[in-house]
Short mmCIF file of C-alpha atoms in Angstrom, two decimals:
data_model
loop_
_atom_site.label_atom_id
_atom_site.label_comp_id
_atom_site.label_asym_id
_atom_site.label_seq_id
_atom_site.Cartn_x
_atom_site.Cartn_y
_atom_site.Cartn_z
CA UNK A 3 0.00 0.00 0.00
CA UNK A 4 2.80 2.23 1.02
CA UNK A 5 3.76 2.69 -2.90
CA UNK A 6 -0.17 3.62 -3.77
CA UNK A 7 -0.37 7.12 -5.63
CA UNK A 8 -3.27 8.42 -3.37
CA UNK A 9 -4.09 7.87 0.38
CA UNK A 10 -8.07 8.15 -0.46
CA UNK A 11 -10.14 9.01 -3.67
CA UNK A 12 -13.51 10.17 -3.44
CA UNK A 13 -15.84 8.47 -5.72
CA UNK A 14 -18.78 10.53 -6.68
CA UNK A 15 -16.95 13.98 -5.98
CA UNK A 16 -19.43 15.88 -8.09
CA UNK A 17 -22.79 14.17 -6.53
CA UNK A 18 -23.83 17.11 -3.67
CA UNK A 19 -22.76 14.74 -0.78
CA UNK A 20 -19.48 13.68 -2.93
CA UNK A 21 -18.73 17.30 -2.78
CA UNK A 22 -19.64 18.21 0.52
CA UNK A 23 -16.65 15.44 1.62
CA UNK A 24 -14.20 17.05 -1.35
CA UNK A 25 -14.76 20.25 0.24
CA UNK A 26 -13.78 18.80 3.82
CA UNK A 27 -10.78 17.09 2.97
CA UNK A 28 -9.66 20.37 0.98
CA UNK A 29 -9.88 22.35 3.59
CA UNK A 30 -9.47 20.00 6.72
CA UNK A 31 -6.68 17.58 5.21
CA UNK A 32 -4.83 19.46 2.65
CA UNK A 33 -1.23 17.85 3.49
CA UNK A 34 -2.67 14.04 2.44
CA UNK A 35 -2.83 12.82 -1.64
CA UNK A 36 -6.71 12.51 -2.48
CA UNK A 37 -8.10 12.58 -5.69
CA UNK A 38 -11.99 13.53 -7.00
CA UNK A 39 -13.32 10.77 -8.62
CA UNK A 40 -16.64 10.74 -10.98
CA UNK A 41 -17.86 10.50 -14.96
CA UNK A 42 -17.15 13.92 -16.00
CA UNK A 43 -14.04 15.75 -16.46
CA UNK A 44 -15.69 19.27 -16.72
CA UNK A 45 -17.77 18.61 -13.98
CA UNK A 46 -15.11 17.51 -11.96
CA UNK A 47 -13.39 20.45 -12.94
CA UNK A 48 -15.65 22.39 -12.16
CA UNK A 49 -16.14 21.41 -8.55
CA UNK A 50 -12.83 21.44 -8.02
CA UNK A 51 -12.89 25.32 -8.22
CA UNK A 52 -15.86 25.84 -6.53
CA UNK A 53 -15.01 24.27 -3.49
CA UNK A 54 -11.74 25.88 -3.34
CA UNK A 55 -9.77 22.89 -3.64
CA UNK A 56 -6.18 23.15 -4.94
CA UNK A 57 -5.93 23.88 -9.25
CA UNK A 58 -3.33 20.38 -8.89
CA UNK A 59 -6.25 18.61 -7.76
CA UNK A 60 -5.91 15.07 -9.49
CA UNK A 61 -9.14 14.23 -11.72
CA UNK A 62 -9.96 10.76 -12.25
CA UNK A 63 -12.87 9.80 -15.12
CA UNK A 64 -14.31 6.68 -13.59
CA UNK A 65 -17.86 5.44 -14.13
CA UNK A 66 -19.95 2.34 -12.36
CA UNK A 67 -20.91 1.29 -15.70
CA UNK A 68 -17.27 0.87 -16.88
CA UNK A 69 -15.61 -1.86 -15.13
CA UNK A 70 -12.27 -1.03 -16.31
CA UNK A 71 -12.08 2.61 -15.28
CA UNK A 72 -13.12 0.80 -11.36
CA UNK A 73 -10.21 -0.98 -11.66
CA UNK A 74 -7.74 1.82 -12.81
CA UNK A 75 -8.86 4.10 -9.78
CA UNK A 76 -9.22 1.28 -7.10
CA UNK A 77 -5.21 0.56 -8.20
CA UNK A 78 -4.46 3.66 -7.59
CA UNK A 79 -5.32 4.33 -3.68
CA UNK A 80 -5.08 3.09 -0.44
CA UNK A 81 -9.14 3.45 0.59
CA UNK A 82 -11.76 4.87 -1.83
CA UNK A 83 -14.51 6.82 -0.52
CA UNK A 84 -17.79 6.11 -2.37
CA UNK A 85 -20.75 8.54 -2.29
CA UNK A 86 -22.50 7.08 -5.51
CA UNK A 87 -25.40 5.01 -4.53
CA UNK A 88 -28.04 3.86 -4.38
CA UNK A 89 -25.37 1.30 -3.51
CA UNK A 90 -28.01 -1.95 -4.78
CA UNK A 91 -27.85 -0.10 -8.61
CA UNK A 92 -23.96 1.09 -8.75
CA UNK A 93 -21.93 -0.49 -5.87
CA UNK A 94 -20.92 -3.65 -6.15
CA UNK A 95 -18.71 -3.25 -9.13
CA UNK A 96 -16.79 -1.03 -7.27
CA UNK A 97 -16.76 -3.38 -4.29
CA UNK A 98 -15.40 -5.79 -6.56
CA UNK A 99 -12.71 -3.93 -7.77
CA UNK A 100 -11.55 -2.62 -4.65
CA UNK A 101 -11.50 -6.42 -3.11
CA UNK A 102 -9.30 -7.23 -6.62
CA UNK A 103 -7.11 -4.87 -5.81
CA UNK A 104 -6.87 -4.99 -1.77
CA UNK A 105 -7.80 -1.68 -1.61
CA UNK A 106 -10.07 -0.57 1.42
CA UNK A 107 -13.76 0.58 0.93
CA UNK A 108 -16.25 3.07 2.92
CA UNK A 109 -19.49 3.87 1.48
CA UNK A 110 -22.80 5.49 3.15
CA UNK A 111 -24.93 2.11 2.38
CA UNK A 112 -27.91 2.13 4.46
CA UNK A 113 -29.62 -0.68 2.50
CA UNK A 114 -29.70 -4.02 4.42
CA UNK A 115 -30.52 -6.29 1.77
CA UNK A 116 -27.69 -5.22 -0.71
CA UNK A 117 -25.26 -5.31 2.14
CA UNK A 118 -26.64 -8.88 3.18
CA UNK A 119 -25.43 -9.62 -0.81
CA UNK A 120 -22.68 -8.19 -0.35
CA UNK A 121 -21.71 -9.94 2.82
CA UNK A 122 -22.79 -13.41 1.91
CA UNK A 123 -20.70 -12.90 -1.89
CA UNK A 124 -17.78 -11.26 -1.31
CA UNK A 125 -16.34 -11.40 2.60
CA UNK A 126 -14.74 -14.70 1.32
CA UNK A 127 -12.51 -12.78 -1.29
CA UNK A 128 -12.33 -9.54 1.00
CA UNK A 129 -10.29 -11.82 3.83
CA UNK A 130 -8.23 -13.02 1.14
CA UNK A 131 -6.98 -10.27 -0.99
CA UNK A 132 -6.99 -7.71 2.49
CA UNK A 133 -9.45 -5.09 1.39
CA UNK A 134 -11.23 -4.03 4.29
CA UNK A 135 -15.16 -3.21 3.28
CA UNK A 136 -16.66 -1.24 5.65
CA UNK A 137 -20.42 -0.40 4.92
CA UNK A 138 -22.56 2.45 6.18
CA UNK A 139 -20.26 5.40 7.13
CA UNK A 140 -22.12 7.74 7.94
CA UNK A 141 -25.00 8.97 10.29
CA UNK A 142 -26.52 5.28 9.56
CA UNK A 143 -24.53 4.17 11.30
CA UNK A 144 -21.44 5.87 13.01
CA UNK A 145 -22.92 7.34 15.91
CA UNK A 146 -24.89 4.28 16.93
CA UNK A 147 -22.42 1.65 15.83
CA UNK A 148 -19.36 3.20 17.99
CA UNK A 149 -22.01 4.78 20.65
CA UNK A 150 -23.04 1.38 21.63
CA UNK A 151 -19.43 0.25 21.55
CA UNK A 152 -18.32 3.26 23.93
CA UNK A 153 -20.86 2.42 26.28
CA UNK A 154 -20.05 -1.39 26.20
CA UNK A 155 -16.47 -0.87 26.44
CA UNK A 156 -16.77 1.80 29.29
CA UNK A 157 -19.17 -0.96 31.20
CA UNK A 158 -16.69 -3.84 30.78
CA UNK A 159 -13.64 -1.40 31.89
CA UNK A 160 -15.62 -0.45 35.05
CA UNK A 161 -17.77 -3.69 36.47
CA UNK A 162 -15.63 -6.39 33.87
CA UNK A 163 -18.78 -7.44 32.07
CA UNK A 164 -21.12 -6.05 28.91
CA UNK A 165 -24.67 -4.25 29.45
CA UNK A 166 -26.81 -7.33 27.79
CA UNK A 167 -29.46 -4.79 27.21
CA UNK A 168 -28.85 -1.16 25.62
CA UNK A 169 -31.42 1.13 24.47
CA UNK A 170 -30.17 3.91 21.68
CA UNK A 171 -32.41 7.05 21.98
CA UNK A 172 -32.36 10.26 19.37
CA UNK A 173 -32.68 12.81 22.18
CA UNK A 174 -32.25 15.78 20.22
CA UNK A 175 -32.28 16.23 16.12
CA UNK A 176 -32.29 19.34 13.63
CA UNK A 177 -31.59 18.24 9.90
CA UNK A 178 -33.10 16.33 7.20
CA UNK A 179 -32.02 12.96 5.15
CA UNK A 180 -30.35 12.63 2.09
CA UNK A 181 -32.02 12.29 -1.57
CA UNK A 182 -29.90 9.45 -1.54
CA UNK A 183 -31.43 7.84 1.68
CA UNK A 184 -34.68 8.08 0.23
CA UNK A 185 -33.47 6.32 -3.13
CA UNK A 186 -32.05 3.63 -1.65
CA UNK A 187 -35.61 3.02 0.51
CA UNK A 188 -37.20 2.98 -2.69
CA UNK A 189 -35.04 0.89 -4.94
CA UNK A 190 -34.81 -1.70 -1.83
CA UNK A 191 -39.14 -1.77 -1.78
CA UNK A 192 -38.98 -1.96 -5.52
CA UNK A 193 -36.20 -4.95 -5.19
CA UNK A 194 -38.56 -6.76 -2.29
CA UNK A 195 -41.49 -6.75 -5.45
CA UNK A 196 -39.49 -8.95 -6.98
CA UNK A 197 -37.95 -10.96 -4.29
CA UNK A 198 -40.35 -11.55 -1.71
CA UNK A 199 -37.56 -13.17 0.82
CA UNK A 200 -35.97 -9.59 1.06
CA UNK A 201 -39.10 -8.76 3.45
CA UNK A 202 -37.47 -11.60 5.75
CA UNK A 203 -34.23 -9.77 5.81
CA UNK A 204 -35.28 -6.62 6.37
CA UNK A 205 -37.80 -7.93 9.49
CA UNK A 206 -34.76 -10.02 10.95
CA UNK A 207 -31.96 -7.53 12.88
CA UNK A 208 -29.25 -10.45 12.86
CA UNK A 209 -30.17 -10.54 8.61
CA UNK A 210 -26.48 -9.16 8.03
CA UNK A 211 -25.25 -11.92 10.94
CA UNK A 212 -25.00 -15.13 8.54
CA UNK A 213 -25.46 -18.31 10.78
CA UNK A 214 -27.04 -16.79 13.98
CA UNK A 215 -30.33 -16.18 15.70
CA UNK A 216 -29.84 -14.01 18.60
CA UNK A 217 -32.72 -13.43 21.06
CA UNK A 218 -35.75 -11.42 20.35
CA UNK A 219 -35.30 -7.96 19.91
CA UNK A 220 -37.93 -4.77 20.77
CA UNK A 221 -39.53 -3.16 17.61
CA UNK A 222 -39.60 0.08 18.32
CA UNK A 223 -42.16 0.44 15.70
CA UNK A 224 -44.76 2.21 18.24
CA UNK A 225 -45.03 4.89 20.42
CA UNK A 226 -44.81 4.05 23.83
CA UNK A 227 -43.85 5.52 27.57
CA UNK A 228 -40.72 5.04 29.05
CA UNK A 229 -40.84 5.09 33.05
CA UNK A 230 -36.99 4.25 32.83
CA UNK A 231 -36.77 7.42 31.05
CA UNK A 232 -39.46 9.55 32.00
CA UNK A 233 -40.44 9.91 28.21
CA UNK A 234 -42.75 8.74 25.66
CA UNK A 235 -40.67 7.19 22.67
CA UNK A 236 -41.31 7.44 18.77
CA UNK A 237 -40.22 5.05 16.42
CA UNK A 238 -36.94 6.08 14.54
CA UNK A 239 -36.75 6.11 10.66
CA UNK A 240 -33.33 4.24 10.77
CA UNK A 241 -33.67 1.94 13.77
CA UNK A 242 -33.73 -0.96 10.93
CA UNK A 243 -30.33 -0.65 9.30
CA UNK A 244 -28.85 0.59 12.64
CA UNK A 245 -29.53 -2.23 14.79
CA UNK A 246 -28.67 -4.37 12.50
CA UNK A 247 -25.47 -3.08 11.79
CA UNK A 248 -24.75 -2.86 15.75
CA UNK A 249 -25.52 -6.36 15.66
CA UNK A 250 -23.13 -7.22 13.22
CA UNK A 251 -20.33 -5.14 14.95
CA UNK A 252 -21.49 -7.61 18.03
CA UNK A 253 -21.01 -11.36 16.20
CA UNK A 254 -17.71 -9.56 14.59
CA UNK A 255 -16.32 -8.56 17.79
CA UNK A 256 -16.49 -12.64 19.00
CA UNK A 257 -20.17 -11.48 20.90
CA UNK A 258 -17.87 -9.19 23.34
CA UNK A 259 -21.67 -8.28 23.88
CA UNK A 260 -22.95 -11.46 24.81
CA UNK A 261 -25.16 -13.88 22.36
CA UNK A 262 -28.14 -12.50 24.42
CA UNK A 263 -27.58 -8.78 23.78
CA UNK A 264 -30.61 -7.09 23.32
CA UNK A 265 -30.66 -3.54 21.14
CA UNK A 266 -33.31 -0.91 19.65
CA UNK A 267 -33.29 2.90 19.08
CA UNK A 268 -36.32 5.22 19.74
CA UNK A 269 -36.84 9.26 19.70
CA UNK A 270 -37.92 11.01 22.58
CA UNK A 271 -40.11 13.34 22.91
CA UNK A 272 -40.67 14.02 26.58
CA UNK A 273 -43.04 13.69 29.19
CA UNK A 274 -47.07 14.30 29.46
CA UNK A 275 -49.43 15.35 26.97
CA UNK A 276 -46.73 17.19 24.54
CA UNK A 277 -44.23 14.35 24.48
CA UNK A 278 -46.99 12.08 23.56
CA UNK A 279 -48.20 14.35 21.01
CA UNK A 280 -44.88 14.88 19.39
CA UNK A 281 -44.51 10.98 19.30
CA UNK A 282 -47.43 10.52 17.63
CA UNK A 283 -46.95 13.01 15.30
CA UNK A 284 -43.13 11.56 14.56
CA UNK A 285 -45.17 7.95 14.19
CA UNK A 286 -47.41 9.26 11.47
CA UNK A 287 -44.88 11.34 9.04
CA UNK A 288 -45.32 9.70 5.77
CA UNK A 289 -42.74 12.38 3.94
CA UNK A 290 -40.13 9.43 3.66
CA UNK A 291 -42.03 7.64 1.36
CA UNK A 292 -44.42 10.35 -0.39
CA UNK A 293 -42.22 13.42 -0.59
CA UNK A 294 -38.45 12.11 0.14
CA UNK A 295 -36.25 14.38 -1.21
CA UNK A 296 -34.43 13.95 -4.50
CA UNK A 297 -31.15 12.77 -4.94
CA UNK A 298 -28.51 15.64 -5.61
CA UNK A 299 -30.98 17.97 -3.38
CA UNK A 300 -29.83 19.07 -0.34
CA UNK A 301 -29.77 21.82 2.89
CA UNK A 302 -28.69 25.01 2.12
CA UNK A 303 -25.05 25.94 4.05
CA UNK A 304 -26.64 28.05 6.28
CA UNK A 305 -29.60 24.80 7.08
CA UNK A 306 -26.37 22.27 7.42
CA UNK A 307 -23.92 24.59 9.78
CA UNK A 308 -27.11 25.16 11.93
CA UNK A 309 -28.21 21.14 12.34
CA UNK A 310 -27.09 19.34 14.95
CA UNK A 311 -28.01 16.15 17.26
CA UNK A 312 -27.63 14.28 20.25
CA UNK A 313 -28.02 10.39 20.92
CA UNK A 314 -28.17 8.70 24.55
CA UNK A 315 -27.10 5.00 25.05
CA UNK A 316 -27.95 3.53 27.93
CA UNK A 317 -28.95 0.14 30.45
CA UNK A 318 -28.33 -0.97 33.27
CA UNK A 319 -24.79 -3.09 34.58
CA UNK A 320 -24.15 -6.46 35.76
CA UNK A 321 -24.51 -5.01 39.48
CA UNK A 322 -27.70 -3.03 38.16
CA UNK A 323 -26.04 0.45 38.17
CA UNK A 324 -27.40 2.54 34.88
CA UNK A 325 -24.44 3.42 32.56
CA UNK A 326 -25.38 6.07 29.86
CA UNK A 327 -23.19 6.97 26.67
CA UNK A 328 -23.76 9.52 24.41
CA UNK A 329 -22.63 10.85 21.02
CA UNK A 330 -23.71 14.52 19.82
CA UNK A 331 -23.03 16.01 16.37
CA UNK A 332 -22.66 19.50 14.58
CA UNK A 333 -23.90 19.95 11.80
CA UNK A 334 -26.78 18.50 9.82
CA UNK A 335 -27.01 14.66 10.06
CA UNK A 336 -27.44 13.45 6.82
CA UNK A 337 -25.44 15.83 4.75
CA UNK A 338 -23.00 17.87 6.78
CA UNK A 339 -21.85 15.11 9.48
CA UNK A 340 -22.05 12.38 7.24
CA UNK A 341 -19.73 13.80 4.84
CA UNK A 342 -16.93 14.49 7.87
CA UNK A 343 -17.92 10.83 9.26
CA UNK A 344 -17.06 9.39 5.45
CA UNK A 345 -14.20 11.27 5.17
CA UNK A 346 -12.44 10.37 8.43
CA UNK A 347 -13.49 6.81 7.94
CA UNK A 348 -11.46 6.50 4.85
CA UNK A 349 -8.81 7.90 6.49
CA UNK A 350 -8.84 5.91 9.15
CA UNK A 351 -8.40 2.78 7.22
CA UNK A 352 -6.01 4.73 5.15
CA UNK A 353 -3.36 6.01 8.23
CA UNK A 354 -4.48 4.18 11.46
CA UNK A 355 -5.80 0.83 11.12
CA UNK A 356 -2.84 -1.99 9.95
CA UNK A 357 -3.98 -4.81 8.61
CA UNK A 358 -2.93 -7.41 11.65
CA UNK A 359 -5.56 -5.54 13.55
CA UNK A 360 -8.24 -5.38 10.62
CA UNK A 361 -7.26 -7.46 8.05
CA UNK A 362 -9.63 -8.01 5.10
CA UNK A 363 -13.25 -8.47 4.99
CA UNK A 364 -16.68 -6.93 4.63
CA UNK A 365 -16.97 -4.58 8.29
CA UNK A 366 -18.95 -2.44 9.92
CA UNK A 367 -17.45 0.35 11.70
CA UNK A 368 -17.15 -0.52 15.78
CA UNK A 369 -14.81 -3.78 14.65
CA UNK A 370 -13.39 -2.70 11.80
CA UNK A 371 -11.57 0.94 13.30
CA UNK A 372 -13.06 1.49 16.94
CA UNK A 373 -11.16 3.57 19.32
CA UNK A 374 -9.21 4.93 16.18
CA UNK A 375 -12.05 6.10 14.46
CA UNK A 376 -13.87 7.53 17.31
CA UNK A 377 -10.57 9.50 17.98
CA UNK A 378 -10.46 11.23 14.79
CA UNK A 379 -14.64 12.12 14.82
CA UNK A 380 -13.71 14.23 18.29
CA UNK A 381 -10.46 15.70 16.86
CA UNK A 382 -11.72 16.66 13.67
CA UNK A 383 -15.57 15.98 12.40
CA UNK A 384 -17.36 17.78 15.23
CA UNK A 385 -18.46 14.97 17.34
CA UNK A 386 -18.30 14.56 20.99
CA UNK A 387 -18.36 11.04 22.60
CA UNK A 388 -18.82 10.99 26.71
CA UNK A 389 -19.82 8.79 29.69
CA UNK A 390 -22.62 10.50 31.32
CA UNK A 391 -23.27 8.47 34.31
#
């Protein structure tokens, strides 16, 4: 890897997320080799300038469709950093070419049946040519991937045991979801027309666990009151692929967790009449599926800087003390975190993570870069991790 031309390309550079982590890593990494990565010279060009990245900039014409270009770029770098989904239409021949040429992944996949493809097709040849492939990098599911694994290992460090049973709760949110999260919900209903055992997969949380059938899990799928918590609780749009991804990190991490660990993710809304109202009112928002935005839409800079959240883990100890975790963010979730969260991932795998530690596979997060990765979200992305109680 050491003789690679680039540290990390961004694939997807003129996309508005793709450019939103171009823009960071101009201005937040400029001493590292990166190159933007996409189908258009011009427009790649053009970007360049307008985020005020460097006129040396390397350009690289690569295209989904073109199998050979994939493997020119993925030759090139030590991780690439794809933005171009959804991921079930254009990602697995870059997956493939990365694998062929031991190159590390990230990508912002939030769509559990591609990445239980993925998974059950290529972790085989991941673990032998080295590349490490490490799905859904950003706000599904960073926070709540390496929250959970804060908590646990702050709870094994203290009373030498796991929490069996966490509870992940949105606490505080301002910011909307991608185009691109909304696209990949629809192409994965559109794939489960055709393949009715997707439905299974996206029911089950341990779908992306091959071989294993942990206990029952909550559904979070209504509201309800929390005594624990002194709040009613919502159902939260991305519970699905989060848990199941935290799940994952679990069986990947030799069930540090325990085989019986027990995991969902709410919103809160409060107490009395108003919390319940807001929870209902959260349960009943159809815009996901009859306005989502449109792919390549996006915040304004002034909606992104001003977004922000805040996400509580928390259960109680072997000696049944609570232990609560939490991971806030700046800036909006699904556009102006996520792009920082991608961006550090790659380099993560890129500068941090050797290969004895994480050698190759198909990853999420919590296994795959752990302390390192949470250490470079504090430093640079904007996001605070802490042991409340």
């Amino acid at each position: 890897m050491a003789e690679r031309e680039f540290d990390v390309v961004v694939f997807g550079a003129t996309g508005f997320t793709g450019r939103l982590v171009a823009e960071y890593l101009a201005a937040e990494h400029g001493a590292i080799s990166w190159a933007m990565a996409g189908r258009s010279q011009s427009k790649l060009a053009e970007v360049r300038d307008l985020i005020g990245a460097p006129a040396n900039t390397p350009l690289i014409i690569a295209d989904s469709a073109d199998t050979a270009s994939l493997d020119a770029m993925a030759a090139r770098t030590r991780a690439v950093i794809t933005t171009v989904g959804p991921y079930q239409l254009y990602g697995e021949p870059l997956v493939k070419a990365c694998i062929a040429a031991g190159t590390d992944y990230v990508d912002l996949c939030g769509e559990p049946a591609w990445m239980h493809d993925i998974i059950a097709d290529h972790d085989a040849a991941a673990r032998e040519s080295g590349a490490r492939i490490v799905l859904s990098c950003g706000f599904d599911s960073i926070p709540f991937d390496l929250g959970v694994y804060h908590l646990q290992q702050a709870a094994i460090a203290r009373t030498g045991a796991p929490i069996s049973r966490v509870k992940g709760r949105v606490r505080k949110m301002k910011g909307t979801f991608s185009g691109g999260t909304a696209a990949s919900f629809a192409e994965t209903m559109k794939r489960a027309g055709k393949q009715p055992e997707i439905i299974g997969w996206l029911k089950d949380p341990f779908s992306l666990v091959p071989g294993f059938d942990g206990p029952k899990q909550p559904s979070g799928a209504k509201v309800i009151f929390e005594d624990d918590l002194n709040s009613w609780a919502a159902p939260f749009v991305m519970a699905s692929i989060n848990t199941k991804n935290v799940h994952r990190s679990n069986a990947l991490l030799g069930h540090r967790w325990g085989e019986d660990f027990v995991y969902d993710e709410m919103f809160l809304t409060g107490p009395g009449e108003q919390g319940e109202g807001f929870a209902n009112m959260i349960a009943n928002d159809k815009s996901m599926s009859e306005n989502p935005p449109k792919p390549g839409e996006g915040p304004s800079k002034e909606e992104r800087e001003t977004g922000f959240y805040d996400i509580m883990f928390t259960g109680l100890t072997k000696d049944g003390e609570r232990m609560t975790a939490s991971v806030s963010g700046q800036k909006d979730p699904g556009y102006g975190s996520t792009s920082r969260m991608i961006a550090e991932a790659g380099l993560c795998l890129a500068f941090d993570v050797d290969r004895k530690t994480t050698p190759g596979g198909v990853y999420t997060t919590a296994p795959a870069m752990g302390e390192a990765l949470i250490e470079r979200l504090q430093k640079h992305a904007g996001l605070t991790f802490a042991i409340e109680e």
